[in-house]
């Protein structure tokens, strides 16, 4: 079992990601707009990566639609659970960097 990250912003970054679908296409401003922009940039950056579309599929299943666990998403792609977990972590960190929570 992997240990949980020791970043104070980890839960907040995940919350930002989960809010993304509900806010998409709506008029938002202030912090909500900054949060939305951080996720949008992370999506665009992830799509440019190797296996970008598969990475986005994992994020959509786990965070946006909330239809799969990481293990279930990995089986759907298909990829290893470890790979799906790494993609998941990479995306959370990308959002955190885009929002200014980490360098």
CSV table of C-alpha atoms in Angstrom, one decimal:
chain,number,residue,atom,x,y,z
A,1,UNK,CA,0.0,0.0,0.0
A,2,UNK,CA,1.3,3.4,-0.9
A,3,UNK,CA,1.6,6.0,1.8
A,4,UNK,CA,-0.6,9.0,1.6
A,5,UNK,CA,1.0,12.2,0.4
A,6,UNK,CA,2.1,14.6,3.1
A,7,UNK,CA,1.0,17.7,1.2
A,8,UNK,CA,-1.5,20.0,3.0
A,9,UNK,CA,-2.9,21.1,-0.3
A,10,UNK,CA,-3.6,17.5,-1.6
A,11,UNK,CA,-7.2,17.3,-0.6
A,12,UNK,CA,-7.9,20.8,-1.8
A,13,UNK,CA,-6.4,20.0,-5.2
A,14,UNK,CA,-8.6,16.9,-5.5
A,15,UNK,CA,-11.7,19.0,-4.5
A,16,UNK,CA,-10.8,21.6,-7.2
A,17,UNK,CA,-10.7,18.7,-9.8
A,18,UNK,CA,-14.0,17.3,-8.6
A,19,UNK,CA,-15.7,20.7,-9.0
A,20,UNK,CA,-14.6,21.1,-12.6
A,21,UNK,CA,-17.5,19.3,-14.4
A,22,UNK,CA,-20.2,21.2,-12.4
A,23,UNK,CA,-18.7,24.5,-13.1
A,24,UNK,CA,-17.9,23.9,-16.8
A,25,UNK,CA,-19.8,26.4,-19.1
A,26,UNK,CA,-21.1,28.5,-16.2
A,27,UNK,CA,-20.2,32.1,-15.4
A,28,UNK,CA,-17.8,32.0,-12.5
A,29,UNK,CA,-15.3,34.5,-11.2
A,30,UNK,CA,-12.7,35.0,-8.5
A,31,UNK,CA,-11.2,31.9,-6.9
A,32,UNK,CA,-13.6,29.6,-8.7
A,33,UNK,CA,-12.4,30.9,-12.0
A,34,UNK,CA,-8.8,30.4,-11.0
A,35,UNK,CA,-9.5,26.9,-9.9
A,36,UNK,CA,-11.3,26.1,-13.1
A,37,UNK,CA,-8.5,27.6,-15.2
A,38,UNK,CA,-5.9,25.4,-13.2
A,39,UNK,CA,-7.9,22.2,-14.1
A,40,UNK,CA,-8.4,23.3,-17.7
A,41,UNK,CA,-4.7,23.9,-18.1
A,42,UNK,CA,-3.9,20.6,-16.5
A,43,UNK,CA,-6.2,18.8,-19.0
A,44,UNK,CA,-4.5,20.6,-21.9
A,45,UNK,CA,-1.0,19.8,-20.6
A,46,UNK,CA,-2.0,16.2,-19.9
A,47,UNK,CA,-3.3,15.7,-23.4
A,48,UNK,CA,0.1,16.7,-24.8
A,49,UNK,CA,1.9,13.9,-22.7
A,50,UNK,CA,2.7,10.4,-23.8
A,51,UNK,CA,-0.6,8.4,-23.4
A,52,UNK,CA,-2.3,11.7,-22.9
A,53,UNK,CA,-5.8,10.6,-23.9
A,54,UNK,CA,-5.6,7.4,-21.8
A,55,UNK,CA,-4.5,9.6,-18.8
A,56,UNK,CA,-7.5,11.9,-19.4
A,57,UNK,CA,-9.8,8.9,-19.6
A,58,UNK,CA,-8.6,7.8,-16.1
A,59,UNK,CA,-9.2,11.3,-14.7
A,60,UNK,CA,-12.7,11.5,-16.3
A,61,UNK,CA,-13.7,8.1,-14.9
A,62,UNK,CA,-12.3,8.7,-11.4
A,63,UNK,CA,-12.8,12.5,-10.8
A,64,UNK,CA,-15.4,13.9,-13.3
A,65,UNK,CA,-17.9,11.1,-13.8
A,66,UNK,CA,-17.0,9.3,-10.6
A,67,UNK,CA,-18.0,6.0,-12.1
A,68,UNK,CA,-14.8,4.0,-11.4
A,69,UNK,CA,-12.1,3.5,-8.8
A,70,UNK,CA,-8.5,3.8,-9.9
A,71,UNK,CA,-8.4,0.0,-10.1
A,72,UNK,CA,-11.6,-0.1,-12.3
A,73,UNK,CA,-10.4,2.7,-14.5
A,74,UNK,CA,-7.1,0.9,-15.0
A,75,UNK,CA,-8.9,-2.2,-16.2
A,76,UNK,CA,-11.0,-0.1,-18.6
A,77,UNK,CA,-8.0,1.6,-20.3
A,78,UNK,CA,-6.3,-1.0,-20.0
A,79,UNK,CA,-3.2,-0.2,-18.0
A,80,UNK,CA,-1.7,-1.4,-14.7
A,81,UNK,CA,-3.1,-0.1,-11.5
A,82,UNK,CA,0.3,1.4,-10.7
A,83,UNK,CA,0.3,3.3,-14.0
A,84,UNK,CA,-3.2,4.6,-13.4
A,85,UNK,CA,-2.2,5.7,-9.9
A,86,UNK,CA,0.9,7.5,-11.3
A,87,UNK,CA,-1.3,9.3,-13.9
A,88,UNK,CA,-3.7,10.2,-11.1
A,89,UNK,CA,-0.9,11.7,-9.0
A,90,UNK,CA,0.6,13.5,-11.9
A,91,UNK,CA,-2.7,15.2,-12.7
A,92,UNK,CA,-3.3,16.3,-9.1
A,93,UNK,CA,0.2,17.7,-9.0
A,94,UNK,CA,-0.3,19.5,-12.3
A,95,UNK,CA,-3.5,21.1,-11.1
A,96,UNK,CA,-1.7,22.1,-7.9
A,97,UNK,CA,1.2,23.7,-9.9
A,98,UNK,CA,-1.2,25.5,-12.2
A,99,UNK,CA,-3.1,26.9,-9.2
A,100,UNK,CA,0.1,27.9,-7.4
A,101,UNK,CA,-0.1,25.4,-4.6
A,102,UNK,CA,3.4,24.0,-5.4
A,103,UNK,CA,6.4,24.9,-7.4
